[in-house]
C-alpha positions as a Python dict, from the first residue, in 0.01 Angstrom:
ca = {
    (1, 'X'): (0, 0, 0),
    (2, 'X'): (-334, -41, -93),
    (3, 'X'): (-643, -109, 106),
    (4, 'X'): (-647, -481, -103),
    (5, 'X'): (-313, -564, -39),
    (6, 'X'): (-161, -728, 232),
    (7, 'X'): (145, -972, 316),
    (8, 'X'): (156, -1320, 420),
    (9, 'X'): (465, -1469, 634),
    (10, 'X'): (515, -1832, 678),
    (11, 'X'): (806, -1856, 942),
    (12, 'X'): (950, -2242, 1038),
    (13, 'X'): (939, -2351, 1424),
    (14, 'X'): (1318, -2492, 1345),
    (15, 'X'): (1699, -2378, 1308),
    (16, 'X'): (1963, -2576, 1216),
    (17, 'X'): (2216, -2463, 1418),
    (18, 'X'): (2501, -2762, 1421),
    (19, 'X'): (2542, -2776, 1008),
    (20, 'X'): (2488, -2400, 938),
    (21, 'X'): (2284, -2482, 764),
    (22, 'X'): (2030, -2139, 630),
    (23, 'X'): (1707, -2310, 644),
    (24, 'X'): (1456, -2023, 767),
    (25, 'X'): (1308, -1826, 515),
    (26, 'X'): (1029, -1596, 575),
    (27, 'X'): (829, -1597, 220),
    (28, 'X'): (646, -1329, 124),
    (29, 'X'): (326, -1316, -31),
    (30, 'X'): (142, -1041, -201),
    (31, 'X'): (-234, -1081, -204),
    (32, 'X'): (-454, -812, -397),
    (33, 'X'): (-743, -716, -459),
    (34, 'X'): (-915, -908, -179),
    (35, 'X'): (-1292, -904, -163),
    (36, 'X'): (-1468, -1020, 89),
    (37, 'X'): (-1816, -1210, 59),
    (38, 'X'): (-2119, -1093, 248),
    (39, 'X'): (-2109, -1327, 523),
    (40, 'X'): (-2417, -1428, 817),
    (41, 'X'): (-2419, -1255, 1159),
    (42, 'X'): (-2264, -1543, 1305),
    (43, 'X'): (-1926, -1521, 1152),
    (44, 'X'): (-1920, -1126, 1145),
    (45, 'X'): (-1711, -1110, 1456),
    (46, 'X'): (-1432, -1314, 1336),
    (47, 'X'): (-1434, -1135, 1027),
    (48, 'X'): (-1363, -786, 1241),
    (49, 'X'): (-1110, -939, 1415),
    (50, 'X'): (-961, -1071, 1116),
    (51, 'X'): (-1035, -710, 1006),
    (52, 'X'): (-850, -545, 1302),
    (53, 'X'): (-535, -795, 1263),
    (54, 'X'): (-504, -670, 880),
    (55, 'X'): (-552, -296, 1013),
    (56, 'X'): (-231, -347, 1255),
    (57, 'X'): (-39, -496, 933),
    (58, 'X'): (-143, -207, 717),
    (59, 'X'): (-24, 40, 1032),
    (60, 'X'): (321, -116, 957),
    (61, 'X'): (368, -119, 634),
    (62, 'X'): (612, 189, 588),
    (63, 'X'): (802, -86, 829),
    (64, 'X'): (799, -366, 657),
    (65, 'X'): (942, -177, 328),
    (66, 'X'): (1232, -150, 504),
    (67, 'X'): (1240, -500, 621),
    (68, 'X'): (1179, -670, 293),
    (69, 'X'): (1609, -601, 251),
    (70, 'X'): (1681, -759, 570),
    (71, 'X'): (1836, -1088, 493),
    (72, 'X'): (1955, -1306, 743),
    (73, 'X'): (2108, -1094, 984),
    (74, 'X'): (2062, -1280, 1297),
    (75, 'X'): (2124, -1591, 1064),
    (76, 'X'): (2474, -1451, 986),
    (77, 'X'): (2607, -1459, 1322),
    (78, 'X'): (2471, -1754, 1481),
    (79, 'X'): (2506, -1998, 1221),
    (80, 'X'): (2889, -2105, 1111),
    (81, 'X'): (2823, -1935, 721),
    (82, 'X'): (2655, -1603, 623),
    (83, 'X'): (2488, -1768, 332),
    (84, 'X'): (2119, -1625, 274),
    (85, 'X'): (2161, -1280, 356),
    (86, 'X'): (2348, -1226, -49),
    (87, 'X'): (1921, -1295, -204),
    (88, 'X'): (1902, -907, -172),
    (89, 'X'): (1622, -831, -406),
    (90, 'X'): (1444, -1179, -398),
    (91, 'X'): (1104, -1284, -323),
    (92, 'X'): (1290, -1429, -41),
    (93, 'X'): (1344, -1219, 267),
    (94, 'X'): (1404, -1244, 622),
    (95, 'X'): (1249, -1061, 964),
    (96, 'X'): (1517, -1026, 1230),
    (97, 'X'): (1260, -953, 1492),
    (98, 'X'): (1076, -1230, 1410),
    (99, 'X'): (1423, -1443, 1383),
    (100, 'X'): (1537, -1321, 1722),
    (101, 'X'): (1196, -1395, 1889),
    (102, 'X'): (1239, -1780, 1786),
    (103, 'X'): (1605, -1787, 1843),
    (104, 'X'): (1658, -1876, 2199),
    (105, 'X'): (1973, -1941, 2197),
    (106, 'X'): (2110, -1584, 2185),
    (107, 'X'): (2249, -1410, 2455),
    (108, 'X'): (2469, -1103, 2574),
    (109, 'X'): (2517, -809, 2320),
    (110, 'X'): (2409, -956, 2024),
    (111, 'X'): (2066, -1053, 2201),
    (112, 'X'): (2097, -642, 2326),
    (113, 'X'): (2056, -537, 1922),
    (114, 'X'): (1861, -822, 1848),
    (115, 'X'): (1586, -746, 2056),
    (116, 'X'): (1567, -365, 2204),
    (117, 'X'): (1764, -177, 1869),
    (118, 'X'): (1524, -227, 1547),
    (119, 'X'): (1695, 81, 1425),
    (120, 'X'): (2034, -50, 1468),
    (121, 'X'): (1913, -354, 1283),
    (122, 'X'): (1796, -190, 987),
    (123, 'X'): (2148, -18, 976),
    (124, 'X'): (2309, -336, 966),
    (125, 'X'): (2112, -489, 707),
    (126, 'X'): (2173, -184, 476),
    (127, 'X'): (2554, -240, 589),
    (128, 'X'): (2509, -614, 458),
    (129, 'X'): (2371, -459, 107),
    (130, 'X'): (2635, -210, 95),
    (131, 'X'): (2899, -516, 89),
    (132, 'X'): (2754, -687, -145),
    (133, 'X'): (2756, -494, -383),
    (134, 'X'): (3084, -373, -306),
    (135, 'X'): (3162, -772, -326),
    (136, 'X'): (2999, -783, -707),
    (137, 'X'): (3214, -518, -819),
    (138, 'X'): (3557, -616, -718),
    (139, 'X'): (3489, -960, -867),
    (140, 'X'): (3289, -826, -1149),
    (141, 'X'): (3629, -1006, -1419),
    (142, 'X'): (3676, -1304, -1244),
    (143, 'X'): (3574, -1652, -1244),
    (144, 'X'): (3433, -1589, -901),
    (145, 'X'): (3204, -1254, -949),
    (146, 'X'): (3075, -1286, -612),
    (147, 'X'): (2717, -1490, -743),
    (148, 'X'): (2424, -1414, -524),
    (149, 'X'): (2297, -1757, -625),
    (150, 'X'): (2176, -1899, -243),
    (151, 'X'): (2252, -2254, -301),
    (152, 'X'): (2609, -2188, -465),
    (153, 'X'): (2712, -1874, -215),
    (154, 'X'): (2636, -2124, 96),
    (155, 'X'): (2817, -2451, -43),
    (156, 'X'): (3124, -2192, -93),
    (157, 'X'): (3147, -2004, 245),
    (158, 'X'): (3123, -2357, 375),
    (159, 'X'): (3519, -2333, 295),
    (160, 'X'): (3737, -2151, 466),
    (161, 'X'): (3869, -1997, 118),
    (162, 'X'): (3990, -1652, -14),
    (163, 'X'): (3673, -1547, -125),
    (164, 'X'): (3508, -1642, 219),
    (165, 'X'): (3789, -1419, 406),
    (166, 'X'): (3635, -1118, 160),
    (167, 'X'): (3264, -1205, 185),
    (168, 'X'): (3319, -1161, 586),
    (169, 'X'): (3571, -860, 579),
    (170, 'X'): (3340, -686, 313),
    (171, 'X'): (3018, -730, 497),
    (172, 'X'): (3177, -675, 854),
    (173, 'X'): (3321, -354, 678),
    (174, 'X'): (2991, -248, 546),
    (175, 'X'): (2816, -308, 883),
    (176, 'X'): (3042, -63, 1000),
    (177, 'X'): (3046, 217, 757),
    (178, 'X'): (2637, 212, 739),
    (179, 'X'): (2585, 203, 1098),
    (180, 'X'): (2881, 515, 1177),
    (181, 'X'): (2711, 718, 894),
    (182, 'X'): (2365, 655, 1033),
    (183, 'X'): (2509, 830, 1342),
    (184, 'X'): (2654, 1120, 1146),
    (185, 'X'): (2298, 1161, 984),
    (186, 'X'): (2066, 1128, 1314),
    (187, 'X'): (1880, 839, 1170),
    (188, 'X'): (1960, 661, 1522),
    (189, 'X'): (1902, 772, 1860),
    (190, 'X'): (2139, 535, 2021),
    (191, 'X'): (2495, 762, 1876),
    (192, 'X'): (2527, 1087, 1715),
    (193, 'X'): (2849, 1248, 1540),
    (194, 'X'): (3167, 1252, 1655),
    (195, 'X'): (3221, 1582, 1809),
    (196, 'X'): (3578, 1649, 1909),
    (197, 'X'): (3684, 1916, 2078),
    (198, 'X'): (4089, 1904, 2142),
    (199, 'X'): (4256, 2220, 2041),
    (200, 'X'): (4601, 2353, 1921),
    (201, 'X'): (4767, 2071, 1653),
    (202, 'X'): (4664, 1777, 1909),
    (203, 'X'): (4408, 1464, 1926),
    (204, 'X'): (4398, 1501, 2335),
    (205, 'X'): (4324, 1146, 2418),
    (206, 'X'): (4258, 1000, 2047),
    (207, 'X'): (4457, 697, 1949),
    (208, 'X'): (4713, 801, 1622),
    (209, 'X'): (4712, 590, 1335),
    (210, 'X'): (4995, 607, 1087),
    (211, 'X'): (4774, 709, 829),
    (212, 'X'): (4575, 988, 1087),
    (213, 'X'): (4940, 1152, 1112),
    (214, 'X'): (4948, 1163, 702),
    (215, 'X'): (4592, 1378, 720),
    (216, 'X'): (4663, 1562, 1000),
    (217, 'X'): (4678, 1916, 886),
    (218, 'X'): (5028, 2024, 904),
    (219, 'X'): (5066, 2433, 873),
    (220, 'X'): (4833, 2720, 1070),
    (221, 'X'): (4573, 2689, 1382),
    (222, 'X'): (4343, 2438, 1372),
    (223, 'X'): (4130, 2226, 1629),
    (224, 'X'): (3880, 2002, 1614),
    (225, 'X'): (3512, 2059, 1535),
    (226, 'X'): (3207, 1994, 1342),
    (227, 'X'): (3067, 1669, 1346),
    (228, 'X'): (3285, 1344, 1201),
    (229, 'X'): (3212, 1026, 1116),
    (230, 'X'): (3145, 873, 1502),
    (231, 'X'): (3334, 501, 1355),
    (232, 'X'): (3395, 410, 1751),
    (233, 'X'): (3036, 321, 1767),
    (234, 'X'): (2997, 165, 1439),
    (235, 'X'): (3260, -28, 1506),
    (236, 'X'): (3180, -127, 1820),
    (237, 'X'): (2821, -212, 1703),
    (238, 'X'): (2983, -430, 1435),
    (239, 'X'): (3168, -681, 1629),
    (240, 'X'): (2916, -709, 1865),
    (241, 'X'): (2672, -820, 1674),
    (242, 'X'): (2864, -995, 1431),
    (243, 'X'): (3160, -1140, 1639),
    (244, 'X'): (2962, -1220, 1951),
    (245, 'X'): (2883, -1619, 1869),
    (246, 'X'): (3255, -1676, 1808),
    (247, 'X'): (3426, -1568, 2074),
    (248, 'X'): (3443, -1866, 2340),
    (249, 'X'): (3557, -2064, 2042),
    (250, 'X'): (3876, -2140, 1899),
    (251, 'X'): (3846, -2330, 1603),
    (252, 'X'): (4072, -2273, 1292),
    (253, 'X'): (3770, -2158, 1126),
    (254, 'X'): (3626, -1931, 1419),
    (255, 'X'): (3984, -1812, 1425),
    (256, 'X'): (3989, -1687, 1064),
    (257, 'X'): (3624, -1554, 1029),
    (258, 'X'): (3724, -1318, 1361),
    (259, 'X'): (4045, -1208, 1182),
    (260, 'X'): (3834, -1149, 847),
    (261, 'X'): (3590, -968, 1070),
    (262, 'X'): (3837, -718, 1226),
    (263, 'X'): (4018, -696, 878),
    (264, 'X'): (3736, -530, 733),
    (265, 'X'): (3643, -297, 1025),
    (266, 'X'): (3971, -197, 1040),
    (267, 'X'): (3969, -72, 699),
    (268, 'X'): (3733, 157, 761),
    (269, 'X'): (3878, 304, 1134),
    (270, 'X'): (4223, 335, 1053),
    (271, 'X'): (4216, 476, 692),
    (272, 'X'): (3992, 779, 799),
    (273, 'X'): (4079, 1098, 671),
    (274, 'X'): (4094, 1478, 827),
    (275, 'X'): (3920, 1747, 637),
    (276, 'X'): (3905, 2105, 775),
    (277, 'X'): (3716, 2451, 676),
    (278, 'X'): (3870, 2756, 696),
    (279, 'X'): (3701, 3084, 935),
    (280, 'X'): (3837, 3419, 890),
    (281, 'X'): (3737, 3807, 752),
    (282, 'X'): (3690, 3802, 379),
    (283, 'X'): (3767, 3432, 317),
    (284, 'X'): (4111, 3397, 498),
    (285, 'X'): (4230, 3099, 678),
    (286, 'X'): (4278, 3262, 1046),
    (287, 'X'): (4154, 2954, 1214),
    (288, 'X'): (4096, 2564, 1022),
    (289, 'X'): (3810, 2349, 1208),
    (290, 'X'): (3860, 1946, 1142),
    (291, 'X'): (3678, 1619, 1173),
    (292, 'X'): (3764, 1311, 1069),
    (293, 'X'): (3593, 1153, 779),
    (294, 'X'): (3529, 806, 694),
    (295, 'X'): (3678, 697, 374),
    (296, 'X'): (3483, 635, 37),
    (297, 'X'): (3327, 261, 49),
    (298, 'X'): (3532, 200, -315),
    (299, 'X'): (3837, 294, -148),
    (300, 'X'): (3751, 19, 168),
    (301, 'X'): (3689, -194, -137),
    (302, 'X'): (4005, -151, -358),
    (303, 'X'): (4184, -211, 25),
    (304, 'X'): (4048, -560, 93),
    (305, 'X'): (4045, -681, -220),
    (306, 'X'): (4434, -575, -222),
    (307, 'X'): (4426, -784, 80),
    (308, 'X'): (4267, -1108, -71),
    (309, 'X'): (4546, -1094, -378),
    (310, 'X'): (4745, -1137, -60),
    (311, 'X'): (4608, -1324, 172),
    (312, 'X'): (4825, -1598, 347),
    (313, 'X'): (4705, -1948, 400),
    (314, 'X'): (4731, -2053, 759),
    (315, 'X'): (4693, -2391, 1001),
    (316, 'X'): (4607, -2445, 1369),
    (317, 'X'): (4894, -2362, 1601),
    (318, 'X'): (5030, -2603, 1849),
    (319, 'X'): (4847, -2446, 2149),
    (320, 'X'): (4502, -2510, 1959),
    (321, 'X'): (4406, -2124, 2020),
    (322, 'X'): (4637, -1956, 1787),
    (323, 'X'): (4723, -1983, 1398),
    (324, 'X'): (5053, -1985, 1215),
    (325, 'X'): (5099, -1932, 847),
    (326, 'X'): (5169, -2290, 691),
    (327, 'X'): (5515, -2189, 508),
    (328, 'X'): (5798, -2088, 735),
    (329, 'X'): (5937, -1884, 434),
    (330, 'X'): (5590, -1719, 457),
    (331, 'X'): (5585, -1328, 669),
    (332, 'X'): (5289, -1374, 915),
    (333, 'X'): (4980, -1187, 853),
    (334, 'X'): (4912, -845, 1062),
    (335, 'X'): (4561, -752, 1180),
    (336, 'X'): (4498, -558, 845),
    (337, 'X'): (4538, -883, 595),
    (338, 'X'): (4295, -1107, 507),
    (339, 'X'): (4382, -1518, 556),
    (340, 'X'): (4252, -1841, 460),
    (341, 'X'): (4285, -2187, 578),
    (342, 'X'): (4155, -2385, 257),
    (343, 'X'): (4256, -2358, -136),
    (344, 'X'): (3986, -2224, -355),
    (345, 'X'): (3849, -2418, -687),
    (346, 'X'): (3898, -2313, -929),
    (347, 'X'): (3566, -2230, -1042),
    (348, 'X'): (3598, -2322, -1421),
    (349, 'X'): (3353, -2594, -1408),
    (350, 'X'): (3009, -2642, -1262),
    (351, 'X'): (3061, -2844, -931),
    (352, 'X'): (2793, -2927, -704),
    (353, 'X'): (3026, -3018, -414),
    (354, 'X'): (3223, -2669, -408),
    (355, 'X'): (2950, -2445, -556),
    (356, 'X'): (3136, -2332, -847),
    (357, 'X'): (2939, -2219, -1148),
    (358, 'X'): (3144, -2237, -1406),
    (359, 'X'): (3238, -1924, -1656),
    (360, 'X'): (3058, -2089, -1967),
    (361, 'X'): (2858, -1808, -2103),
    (362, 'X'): (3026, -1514, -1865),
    (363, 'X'): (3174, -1197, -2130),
    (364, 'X'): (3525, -1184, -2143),
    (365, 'X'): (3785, -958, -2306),
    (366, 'X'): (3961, -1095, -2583),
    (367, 'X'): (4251, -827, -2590),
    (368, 'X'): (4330, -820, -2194),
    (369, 'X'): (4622, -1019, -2060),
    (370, 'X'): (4425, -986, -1702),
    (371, 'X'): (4146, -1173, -1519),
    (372, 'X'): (3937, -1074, -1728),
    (373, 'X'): (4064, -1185, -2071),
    (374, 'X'): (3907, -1460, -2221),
    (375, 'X'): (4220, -1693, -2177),
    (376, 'X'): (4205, -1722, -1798),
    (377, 'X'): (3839, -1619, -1783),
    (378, 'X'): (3757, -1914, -1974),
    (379, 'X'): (3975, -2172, -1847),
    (380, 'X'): (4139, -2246, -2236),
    (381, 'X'): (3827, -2343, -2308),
    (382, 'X'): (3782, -2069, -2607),
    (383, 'X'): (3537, -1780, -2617),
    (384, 'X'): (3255, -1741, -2883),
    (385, 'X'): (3196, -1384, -3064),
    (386, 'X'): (2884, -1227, -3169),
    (387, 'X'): (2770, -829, -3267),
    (388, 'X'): (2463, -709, -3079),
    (389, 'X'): (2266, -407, -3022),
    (390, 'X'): (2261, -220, -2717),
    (391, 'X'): (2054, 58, -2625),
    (392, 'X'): (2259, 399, -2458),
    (393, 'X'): (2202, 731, -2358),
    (394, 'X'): (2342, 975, -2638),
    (395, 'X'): (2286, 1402, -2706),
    (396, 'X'): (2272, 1460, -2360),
    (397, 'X'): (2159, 1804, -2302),
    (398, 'X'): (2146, 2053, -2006),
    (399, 'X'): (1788, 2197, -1965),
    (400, 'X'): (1835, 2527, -1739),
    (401, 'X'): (1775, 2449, -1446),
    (402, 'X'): (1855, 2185, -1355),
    (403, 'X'): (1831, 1877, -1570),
    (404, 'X'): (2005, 1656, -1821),
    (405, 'X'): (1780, 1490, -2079),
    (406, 'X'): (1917, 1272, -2308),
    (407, 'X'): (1824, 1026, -2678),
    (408, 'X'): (1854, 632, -2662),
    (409, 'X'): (2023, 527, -2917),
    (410, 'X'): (2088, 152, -3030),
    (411, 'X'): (2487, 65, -3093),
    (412, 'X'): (2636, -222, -3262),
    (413, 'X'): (2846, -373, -2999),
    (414, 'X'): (3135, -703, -3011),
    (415, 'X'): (3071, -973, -2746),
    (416, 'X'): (3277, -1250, -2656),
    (417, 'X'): (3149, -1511, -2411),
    (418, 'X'): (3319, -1844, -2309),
    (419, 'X'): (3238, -2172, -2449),
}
């Protein structure tokens, strides 16, 4: 950054905590260039100390890059919706510290991160941008491609839809796999790897999964070693922070957004994987050390969205703390689905009210049977074709060593978009 440049933060005194409503924006401004006037003895104090108050920004700034991706974290968990932290990439942004400074409200674990762990914050906000783009992808064909729009996202997860259950599984899962690979990387000095240490075919005191017996390695010596993916912590770390603010309440809706939650977390802890290296004279497998590995964030991706083609609609239980599925014919959800207690649009028409888009103008296929043909993509509607030129990498060459250059080259491609 600089010497001329220097940001500008206007932060409200106000959250609206009752409607959920994501009203707090911190809006950033870049100023450069800025040259200051001669100015009379008299007023040459407050300039230095004007002067001394842009030094301390400047001292920050390697800080604040960082920040500018943090999006309503502290937002997400004490408001009913997770709204504004999806305007990744906006001019739009949002500074936890500053959030948690004005937010008196919070208390216990949450308040722990929110105020003494600025590492573990910038963890979680790269866990939030991890699931949102994981989100984008797995709806990339649908008539829901996960918008980042603000004002449509927030009048959506107002409902307690399908697509809600995913956004909170997928960004509860990506709080956890960013923060547990932070730890296996040292970039925080609260957790490190997971170092186990029980020998001779056994986990000692580790919990088996079903899916930890299929990776388990099943011939020769081996024990545990190196350093795994430490997903105790990042799990932990997860529901704290995002589970804390609903968990004296028992609300259908708190009750779904804390199955959602787990849904996703448990994803990522109970699909991990085992890999080993072998140790020996002249490359032979005497001894195997293991670790467990997380799985790839695609994979946690394909799962959940697996999950929301399935997901079971539920309703309030008797008792008012439980839920039951509404259908009796219905098999009740285990911890690993995802559920919903409201139908979605469905989303082939602008509407205000639900936040629905529409698909009119969204590419479609016009030979796939799937979501993504332009029969269901469009809603019947019809789909419009045009040819247009698109620019692509072609003669790509290897350059010893070690590069790849490549030609652009302009192609004639067919589009189809709805009507």
């Amino acid at each position: 950054m600089g010497s001329g440049t220097w940001w500008r933060y206007a932060v409200p005194d106000t959250i609206d905590f009752h409607t959920g409503a994501i009203s707090i924006f911190l809006r950033l401004s870049r100023v450069e260039n800025v040259v200051r006037l001669p100015v009379s003895s008299r007023l040459r104090a407050a300039d230095e100390g004007r002067n001394r108050q842009l030094s301390k920004l400047h001292r920050g700034a390697e800080g604040m890059e960082m920040r500018l991706v943090l999006v309503a974290i502290c937002l997400l968990l004490v408001t009913p919706i997770a709204g504004s932290f999806w305007t990744v990439g906006n001019q739009v942004v949002m500074d936890p510290m500053l959030i948690c400074k004005k937010t008196r409200r919070l208390k216990g674990k949450m308040a722990d991160i929110c105020r003494k762990e600025p590492s573990l914050l910038k963890e979680i906000a790269r866990g939030v941008q991890v699931g949102t783009k994981e989100c984008q992808y797995q709806f990339r064909n649908r008539r829901w491609n996960c918008t980042t729009m603000r004002r449509s996202l927030r009048k959506i997860l107002l409902r307690d839809t399908r697509e809600t259950g995913f956004v909170n599984a997928i960004t509860a899962a990506g709080v956890t796999y960013a923060v547990t690979r932070a730890c296996t990387m040292g970039h925080l000095v609260e957790c490190s790897c997971d170092k186990m240490t029980a020998k001779g075919n056994r986990l000692g005191k580790l919990t088996r999964t079903a899916e930890m017996e299929k990776s388990l390695p099943t011939e020769g010596d081996w024990e545990w070693g190196g350093c795994g993916d430490n997903v105790k912590f990042g799990f932990k770390k997860s529901r704290d922070f995002m589970d804390a603010p609903y968990r004296k309440r028992s609300d259908i809706k708190t009750l779904v957004k804390l199955h959602n939650n787990n849904a996703g977390r448990l994803a990522i802890r109970d699909f991990m994987s085992t890999e080993c290296k072998c140790h020996g004279l002249s490359g032979s497998c005497t001894v195997r050390t293991c670790w467990r590995k997380m799985p790839a964030f695609r994979d946690v991706g394909n799962r959940l969205k697996e999950s929301f083609d399935g997901a079971a609609k539920v309703i309030p239980s008797n008792d008012g703390h439980s839920f039951i599925t509404e259908g009796p014919t219905i098999k009740p959800p285990d911890r690993f689905d995802l559920i919903y207690s409201e139908d979605s649009p469905d989303f082939c028409k602008p509407n205000r009210k639900t936040g629905s888009l529409g698909t009119q103008g969204r590419r479609c296929n016009s030979t796939s049977q799937g979501v993504d043909g332009c029969e269901l993509l469009c809603c019947g509607r019809g789909y419009d074709t045009r040819v247009v030129k698109e620019k692509i990498s072609c003669e790509c060459r290897f350059r010893w060593c070690c590069e790849v250059t490549c030609n652009t080259c302009l192609v004639k491609k067919t589009v189809n978009t709805c009507r």
